[in-house]
CSV table of C-alpha atoms and ligand atoms in Angstrom, one decimal:
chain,number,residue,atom,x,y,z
A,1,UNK,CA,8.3,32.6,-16.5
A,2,UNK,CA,8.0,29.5,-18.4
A,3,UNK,CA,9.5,28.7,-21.9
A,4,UNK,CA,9.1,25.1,-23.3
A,5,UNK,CA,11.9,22.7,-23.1
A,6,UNK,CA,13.9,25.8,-20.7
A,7,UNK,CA,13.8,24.1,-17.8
A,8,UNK,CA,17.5,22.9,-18.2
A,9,UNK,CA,19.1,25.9,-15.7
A,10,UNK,CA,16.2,25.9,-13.6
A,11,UNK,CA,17.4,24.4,-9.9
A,12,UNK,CA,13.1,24.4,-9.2
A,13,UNK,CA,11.0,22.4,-10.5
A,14,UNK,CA,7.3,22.1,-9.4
A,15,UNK,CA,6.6,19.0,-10.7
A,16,UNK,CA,9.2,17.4,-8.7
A,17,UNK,CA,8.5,19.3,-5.1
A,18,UNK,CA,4.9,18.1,-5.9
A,19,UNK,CA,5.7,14.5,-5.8
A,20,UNK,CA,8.1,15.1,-2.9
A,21,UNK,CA,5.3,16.4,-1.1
A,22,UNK,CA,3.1,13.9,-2.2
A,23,UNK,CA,5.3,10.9,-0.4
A,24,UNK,CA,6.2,12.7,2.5
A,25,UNK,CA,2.3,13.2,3.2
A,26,UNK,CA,2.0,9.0,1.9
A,27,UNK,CA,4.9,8.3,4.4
A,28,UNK,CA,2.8,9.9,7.3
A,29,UNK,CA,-0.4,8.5,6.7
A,30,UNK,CA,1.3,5.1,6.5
A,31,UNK,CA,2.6,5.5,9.8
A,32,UNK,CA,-0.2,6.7,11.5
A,33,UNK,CA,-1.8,3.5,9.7
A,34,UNK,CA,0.4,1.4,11.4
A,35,UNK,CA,-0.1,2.9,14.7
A,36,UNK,CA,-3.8,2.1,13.6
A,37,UNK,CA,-3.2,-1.3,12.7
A,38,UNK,CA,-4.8,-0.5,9.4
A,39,UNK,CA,-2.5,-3.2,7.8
A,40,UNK,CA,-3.0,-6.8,7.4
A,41,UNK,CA,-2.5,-9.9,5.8
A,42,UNK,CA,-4.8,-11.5,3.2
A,43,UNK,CA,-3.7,-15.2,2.5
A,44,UNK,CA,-4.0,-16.6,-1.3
A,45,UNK,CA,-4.3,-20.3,-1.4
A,46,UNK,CA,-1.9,-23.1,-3.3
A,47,UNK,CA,-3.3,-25.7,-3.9
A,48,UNK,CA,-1.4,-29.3,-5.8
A,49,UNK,CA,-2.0,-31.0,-8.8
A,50,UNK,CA,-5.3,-32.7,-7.3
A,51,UNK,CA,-7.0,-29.7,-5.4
A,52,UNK,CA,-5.3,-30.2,-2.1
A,53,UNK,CA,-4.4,-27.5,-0.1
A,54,UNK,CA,-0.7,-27.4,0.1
A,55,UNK,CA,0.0,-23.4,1.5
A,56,UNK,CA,-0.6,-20.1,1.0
A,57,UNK,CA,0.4,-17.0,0.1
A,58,UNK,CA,1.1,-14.0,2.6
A,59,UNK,CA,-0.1,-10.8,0.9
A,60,UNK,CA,-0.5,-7.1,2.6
A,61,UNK,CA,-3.2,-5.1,2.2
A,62,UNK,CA,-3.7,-1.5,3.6
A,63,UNK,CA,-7.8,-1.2,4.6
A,64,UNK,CA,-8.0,2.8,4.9
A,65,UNK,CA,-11.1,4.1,6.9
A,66,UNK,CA,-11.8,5.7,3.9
A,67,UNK,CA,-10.1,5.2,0.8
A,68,UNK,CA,-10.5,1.3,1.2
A,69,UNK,CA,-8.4,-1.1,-0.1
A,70,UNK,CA,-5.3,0.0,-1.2
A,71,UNK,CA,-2.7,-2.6,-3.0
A,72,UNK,CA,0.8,-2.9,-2.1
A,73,UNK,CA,2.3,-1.4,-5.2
A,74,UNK,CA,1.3,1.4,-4.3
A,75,UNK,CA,2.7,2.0,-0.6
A,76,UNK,CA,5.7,-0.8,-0.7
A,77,UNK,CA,8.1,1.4,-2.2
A,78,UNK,CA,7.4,4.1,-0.5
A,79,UNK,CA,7.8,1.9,2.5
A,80,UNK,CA,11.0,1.1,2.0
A,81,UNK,CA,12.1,4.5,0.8
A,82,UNK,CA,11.0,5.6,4.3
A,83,UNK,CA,12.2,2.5,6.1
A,84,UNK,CA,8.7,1.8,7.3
A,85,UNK,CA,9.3,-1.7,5.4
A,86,UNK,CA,10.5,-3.2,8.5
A,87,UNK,CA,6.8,-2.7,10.6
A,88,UNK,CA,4.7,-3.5,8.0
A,89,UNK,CA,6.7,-7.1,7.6
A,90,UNK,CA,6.3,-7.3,11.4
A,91,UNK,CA,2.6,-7.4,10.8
A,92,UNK,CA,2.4,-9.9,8.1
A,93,UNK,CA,5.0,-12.1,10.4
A,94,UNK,CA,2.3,-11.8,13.0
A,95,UNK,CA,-0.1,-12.4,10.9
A,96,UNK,CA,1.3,-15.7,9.5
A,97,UNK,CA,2.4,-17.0,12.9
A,98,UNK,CA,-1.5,-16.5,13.9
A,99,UNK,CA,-3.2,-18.5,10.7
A,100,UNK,CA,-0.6,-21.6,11.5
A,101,UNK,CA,-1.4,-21.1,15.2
A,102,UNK,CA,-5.2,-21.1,14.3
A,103,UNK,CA,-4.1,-24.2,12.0
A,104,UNK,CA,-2.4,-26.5,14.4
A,105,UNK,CA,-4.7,-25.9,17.3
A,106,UNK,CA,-7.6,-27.8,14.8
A,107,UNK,CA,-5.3,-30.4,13.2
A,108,UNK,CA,-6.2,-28.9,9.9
A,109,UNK,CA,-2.7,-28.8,8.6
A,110,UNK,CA,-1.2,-31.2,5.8
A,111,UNK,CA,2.3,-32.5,7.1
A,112,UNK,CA,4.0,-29.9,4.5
A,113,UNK,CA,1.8,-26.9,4.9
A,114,UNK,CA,3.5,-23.7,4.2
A,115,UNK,CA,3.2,-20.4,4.4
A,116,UNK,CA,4.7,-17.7,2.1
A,117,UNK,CA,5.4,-14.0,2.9
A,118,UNK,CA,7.3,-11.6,0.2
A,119,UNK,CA,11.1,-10.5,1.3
A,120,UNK,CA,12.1,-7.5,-0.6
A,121,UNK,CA,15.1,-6.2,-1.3
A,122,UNK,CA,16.2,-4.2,2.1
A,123,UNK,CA,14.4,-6.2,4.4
A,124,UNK,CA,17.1,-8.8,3.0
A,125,UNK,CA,19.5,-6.9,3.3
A,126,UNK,CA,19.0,-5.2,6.7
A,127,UNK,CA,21.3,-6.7,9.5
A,128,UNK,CA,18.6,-7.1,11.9
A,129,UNK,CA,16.3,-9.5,9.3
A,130,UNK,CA,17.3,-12.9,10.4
A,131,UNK,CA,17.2,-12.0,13.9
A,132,UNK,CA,13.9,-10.5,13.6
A,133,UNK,CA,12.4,-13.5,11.1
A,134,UNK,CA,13.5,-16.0,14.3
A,135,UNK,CA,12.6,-13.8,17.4
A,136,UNK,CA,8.8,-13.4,15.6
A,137,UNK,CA,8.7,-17.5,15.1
A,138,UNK,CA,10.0,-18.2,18.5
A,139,UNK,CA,7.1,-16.2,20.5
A,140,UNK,CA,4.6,-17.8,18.6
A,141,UNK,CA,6.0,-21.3,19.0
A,142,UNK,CA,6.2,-21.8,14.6
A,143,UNK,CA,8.3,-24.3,13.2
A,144,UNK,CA,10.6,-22.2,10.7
A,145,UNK,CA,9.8,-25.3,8.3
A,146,UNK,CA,6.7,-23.5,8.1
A,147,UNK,CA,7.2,-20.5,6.6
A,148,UNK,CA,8.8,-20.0,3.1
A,149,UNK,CA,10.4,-16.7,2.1
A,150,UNK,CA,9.4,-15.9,-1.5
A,151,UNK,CA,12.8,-13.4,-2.5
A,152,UNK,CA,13.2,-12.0,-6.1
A,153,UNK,CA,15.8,-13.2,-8.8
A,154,UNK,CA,17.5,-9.7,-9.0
A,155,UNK,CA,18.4,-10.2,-5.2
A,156,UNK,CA,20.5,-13.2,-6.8
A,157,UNK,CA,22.7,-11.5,-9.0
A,158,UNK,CA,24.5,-8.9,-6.3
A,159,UNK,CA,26.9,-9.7,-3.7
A,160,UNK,CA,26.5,-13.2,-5.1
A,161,UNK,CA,28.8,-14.7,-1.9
A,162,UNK,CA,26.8,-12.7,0.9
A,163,UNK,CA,23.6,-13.1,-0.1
A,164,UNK,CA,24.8,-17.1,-0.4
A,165,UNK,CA,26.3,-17.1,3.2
A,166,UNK,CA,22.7,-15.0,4.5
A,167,UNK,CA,20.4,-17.3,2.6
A,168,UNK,CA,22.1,-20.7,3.8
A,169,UNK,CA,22.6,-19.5,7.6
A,170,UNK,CA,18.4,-18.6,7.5
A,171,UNK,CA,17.7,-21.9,5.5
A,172,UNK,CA,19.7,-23.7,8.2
A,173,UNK,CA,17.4,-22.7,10.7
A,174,UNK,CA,14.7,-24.2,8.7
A,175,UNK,CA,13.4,-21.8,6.7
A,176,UNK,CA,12.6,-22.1,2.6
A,177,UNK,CA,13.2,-20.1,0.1
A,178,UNK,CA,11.0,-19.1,-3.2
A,179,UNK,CA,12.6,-17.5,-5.9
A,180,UNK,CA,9.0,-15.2,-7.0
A,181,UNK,CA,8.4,-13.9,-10.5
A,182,UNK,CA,11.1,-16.2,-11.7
A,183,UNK,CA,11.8,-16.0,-15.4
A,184,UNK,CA,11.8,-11.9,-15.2
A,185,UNK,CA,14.8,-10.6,-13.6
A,186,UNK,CA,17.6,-12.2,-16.5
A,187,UNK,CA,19.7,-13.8,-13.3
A,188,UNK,CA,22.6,-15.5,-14.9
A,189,UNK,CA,21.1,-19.7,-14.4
A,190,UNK,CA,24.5,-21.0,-13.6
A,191,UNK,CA,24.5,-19.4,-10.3
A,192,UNK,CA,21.2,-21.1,-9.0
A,193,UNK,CA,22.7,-24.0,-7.6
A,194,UNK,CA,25.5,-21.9,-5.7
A,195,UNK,CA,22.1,-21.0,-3.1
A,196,UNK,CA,19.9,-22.3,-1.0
A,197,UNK,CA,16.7,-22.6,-3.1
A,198,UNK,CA,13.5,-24.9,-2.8
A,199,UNK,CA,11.0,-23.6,-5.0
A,200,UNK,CA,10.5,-21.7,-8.4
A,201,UNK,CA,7.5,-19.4,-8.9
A,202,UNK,CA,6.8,-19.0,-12.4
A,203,UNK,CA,5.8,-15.7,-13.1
A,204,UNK,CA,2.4,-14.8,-14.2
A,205,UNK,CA,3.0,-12.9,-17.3
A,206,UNK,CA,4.4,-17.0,-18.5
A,207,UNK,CA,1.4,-18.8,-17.5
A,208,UNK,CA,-0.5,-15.4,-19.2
A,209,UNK,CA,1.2,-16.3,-22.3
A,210,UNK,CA,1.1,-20.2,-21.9
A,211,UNK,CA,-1.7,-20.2,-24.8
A,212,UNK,CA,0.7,-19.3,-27.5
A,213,UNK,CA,3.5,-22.3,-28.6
A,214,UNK,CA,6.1,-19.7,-27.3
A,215,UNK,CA,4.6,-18.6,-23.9
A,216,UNK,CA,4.2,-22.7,-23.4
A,217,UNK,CA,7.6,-23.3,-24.2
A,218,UNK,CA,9.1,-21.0,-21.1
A,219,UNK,CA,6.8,-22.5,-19.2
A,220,UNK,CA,7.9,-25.7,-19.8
A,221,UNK,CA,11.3,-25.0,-19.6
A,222,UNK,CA,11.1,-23.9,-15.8
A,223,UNK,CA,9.5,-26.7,-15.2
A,224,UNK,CA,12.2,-28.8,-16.1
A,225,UNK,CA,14.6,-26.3,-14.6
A,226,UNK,CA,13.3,-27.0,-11.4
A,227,UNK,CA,13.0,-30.5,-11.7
A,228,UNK,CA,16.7,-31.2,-12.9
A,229,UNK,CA,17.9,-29.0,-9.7
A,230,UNK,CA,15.6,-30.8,-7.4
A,231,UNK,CA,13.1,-27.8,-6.8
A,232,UNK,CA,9.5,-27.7,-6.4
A,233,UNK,CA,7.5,-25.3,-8.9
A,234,UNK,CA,4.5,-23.0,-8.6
A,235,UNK,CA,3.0,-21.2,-11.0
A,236,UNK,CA,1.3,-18.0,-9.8
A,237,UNK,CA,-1.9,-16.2,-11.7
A,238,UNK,CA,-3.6,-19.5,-12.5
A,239,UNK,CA,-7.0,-17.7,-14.3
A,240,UNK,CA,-8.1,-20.4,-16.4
A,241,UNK,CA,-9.1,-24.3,-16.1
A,242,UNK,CA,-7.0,-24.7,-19.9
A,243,UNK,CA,-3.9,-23.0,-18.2
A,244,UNK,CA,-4.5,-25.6,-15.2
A,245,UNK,CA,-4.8,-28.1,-17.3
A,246,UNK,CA,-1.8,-27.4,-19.2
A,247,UNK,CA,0.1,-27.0,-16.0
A,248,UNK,CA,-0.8,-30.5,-14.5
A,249,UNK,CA,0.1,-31.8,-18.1
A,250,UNK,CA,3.4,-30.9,-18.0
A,251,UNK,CA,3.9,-32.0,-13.9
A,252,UNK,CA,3.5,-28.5,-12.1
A,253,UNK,CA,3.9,-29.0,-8.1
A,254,UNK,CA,1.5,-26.0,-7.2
A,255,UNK,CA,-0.7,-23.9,-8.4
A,256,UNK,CA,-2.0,-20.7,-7.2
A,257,UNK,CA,-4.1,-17.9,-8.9
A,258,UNK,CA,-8.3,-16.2,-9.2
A,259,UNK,CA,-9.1,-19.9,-11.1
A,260,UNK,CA,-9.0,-21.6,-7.6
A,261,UNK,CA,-9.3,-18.2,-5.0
A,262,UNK,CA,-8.4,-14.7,-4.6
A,263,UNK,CA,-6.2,-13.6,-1.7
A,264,UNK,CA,-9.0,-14.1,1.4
A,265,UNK,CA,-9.1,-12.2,4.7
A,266,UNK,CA,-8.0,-14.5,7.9
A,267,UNK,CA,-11.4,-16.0,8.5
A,268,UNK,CA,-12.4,-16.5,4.8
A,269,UNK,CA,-9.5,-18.3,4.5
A,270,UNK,CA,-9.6,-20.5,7.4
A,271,UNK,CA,-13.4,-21.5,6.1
A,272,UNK,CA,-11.4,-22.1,2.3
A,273,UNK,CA,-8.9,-24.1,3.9
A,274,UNK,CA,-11.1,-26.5,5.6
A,275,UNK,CA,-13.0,-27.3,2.4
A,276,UNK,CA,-9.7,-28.2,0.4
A,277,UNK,CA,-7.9,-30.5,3.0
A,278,UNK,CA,-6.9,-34.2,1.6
A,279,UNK,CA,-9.0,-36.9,2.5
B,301,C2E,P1,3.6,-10.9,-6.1
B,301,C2E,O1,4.4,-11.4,-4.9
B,301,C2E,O2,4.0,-11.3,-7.5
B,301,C2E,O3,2.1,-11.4,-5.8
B,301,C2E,C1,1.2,-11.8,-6.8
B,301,C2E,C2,0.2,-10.7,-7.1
B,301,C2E,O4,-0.7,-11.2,-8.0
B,301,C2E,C3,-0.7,-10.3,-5.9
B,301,C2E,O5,-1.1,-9.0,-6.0
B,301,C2E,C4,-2.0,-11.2,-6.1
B,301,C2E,O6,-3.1,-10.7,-5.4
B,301,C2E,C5,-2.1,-11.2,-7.6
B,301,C2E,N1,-2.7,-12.3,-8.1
B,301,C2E,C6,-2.7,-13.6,-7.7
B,301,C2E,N2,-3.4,-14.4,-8.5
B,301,C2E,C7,-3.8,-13.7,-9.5
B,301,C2E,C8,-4.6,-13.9,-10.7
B,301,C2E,O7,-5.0,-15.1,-11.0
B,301,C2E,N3,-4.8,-12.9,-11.6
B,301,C2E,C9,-4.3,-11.6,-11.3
B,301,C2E,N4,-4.6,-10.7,-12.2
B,301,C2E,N5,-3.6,-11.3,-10.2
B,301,C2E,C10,-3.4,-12.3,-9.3
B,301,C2E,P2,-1.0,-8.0,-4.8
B,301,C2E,O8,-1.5,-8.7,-3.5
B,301,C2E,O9,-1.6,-6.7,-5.2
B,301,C2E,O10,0.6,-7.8,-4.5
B,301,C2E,C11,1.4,-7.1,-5.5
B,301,C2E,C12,2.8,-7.2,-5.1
B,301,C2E,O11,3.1,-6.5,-3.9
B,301,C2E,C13,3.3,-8.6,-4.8
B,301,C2E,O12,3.5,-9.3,-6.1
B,301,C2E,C14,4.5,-8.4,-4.0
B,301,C2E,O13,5.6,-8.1,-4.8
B,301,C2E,C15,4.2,-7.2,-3.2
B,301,C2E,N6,3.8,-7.5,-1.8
B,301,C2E,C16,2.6,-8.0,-1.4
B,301,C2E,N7,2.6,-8.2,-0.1
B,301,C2E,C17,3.8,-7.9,0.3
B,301,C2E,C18,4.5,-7.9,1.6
B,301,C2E,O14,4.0,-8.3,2.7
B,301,C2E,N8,5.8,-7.5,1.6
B,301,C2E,C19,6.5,-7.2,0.5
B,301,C2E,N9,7.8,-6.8,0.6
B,301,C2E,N10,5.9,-7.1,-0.7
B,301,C2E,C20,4.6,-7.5,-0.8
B,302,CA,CA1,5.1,-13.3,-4.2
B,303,CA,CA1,5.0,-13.4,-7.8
B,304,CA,CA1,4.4,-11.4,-10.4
């Protein structure tokens, strides 16, 4: 029997088998999902300071026969708790490598177009990454200039002189990095300049707050971050034509966010693309 607040000695609980049993059943359908191919990449323009098409965003997105569309928080974790992480970055690789493909083979592509995918944590860390980031490239004959790997702040601040030594060898081969959701993860700033680093995203939650005196102020202070260390700078969840403005103002490299598009499915965003090239 049950007595409220008794559950100290107990070794069962039901609440926590029932969410066990609830990822274990997540974990299977996402595999037979990726056997399915039920995965893909949706792209999310950037665009720069005069409505040019400068790259895009890489973003998964799970289309279930049934259910729909379900968004990544809620099956990346779980991912990489069940070391499915690995497959499902396979298919936004593929994905990217096809849209630049499609790209080059039309001469639709600005000098420095980029693409962006989201790195987390273990695919960082697992030994195979690099290799896996290059084989992917190679067979589709991309340029690793190409592709820009948007890794979180947090990844900064552990095994400082590893993560250095992984992120110069992979930025070597031509790759760029994006630190995403910058401002967030309290890295210590003095470390920056000990990595590889060519871009600054400017976290949405910033540019939500860019209305108030204090919310401009952080924004404006990454700005100049970047530009003292030679970075480029994005800001991400661009929703409103004052927070462009604002942005432009104060000599923002990129902007992304709903304002300009939403992340687009492969042929919606080819049809974007074509409208927002530089004359
Ligand atoms: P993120 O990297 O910070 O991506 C930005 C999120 O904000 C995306 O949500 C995007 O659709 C959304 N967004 C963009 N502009 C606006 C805007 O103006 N307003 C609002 N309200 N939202 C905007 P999404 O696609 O649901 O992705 C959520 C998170 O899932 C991403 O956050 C990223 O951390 C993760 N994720 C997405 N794709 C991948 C992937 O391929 N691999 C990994 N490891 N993580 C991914
Ligand atoms: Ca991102
Ligand atoms: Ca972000
Ligand atoms: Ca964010």
């Amino acid at each position: 029997s049950k007595r409220k607040g008794g559950n100290s000695y107990s070794y069962y609980d039901p609440k926590q088998q029932t969410l066990l049993e609830r990822q274990l059943t997540f974990e299977s359908e996402i595999s037979t999902a990726i056997e399915n191919r039920d995965f893909c990449a949706f792209f999310q323009p950037q665009l720069n300071g005069n409505g040019e098409v400068t790259g895009a965003e890489a973003l998964i997105r799970w289309i279930h026969p049934t259910k729909g569309m379900i968004p990544p928080d809620e099956f990346i974790s779980i991912a990489e708790q069940f070391g499915l992480i690995q497959s499902l970055q396979d298919i936004v690789l593929e994905d990217i490598c096809k849209l630049l493909m499609e790209l080059e083979s039309t001469s639709s592509i600005p000098a420095d177009f980029k693409l962006s995918i989201n790195i987390s944590h273990s695919q960082f860390r697992a030994s195979n990454f690099k290799q896996s980031l290059e084989s992917t490239i190679d067979q589709f004959g991309i340029a690793a200039s190409r592709v820009t790997l948007e890794i979180t702040e947090s990844m900064l601040s552990h095994d400082i002189a590893k993560t250095a030594q992984q992120m110069t060898e992979i930025s070597d081969k031509g790759f760029t990095f994006s630190i995403d959701d910058f401002g967030t993860g309290y890295s210590n700033l003095s470390n920056l300049h000990a990595f590889p680093v060519h871009e600054l995203k400017i976290d949405k939650s910033f540019v939500d707050r860019m209305l108030d005196p204090s919310g401009l102020s952080i924004v404006e202070t990454i700005i100049n971050l970047a530009k003292n260390l030679n970075m480029k700078v994005v800001a991400e969840g661009v929703e409103s034509d004052k927070q462009a403005t604002l942005l432009k103002e104060r000599g923002i490299d990129v902007l992304q966010g709903y304002h300009f598009a939403k992340p687009l499915p492969f042929d919606e965003y080819l049809k974007w693309h074509s409208t927002h090239l530089a004359q």
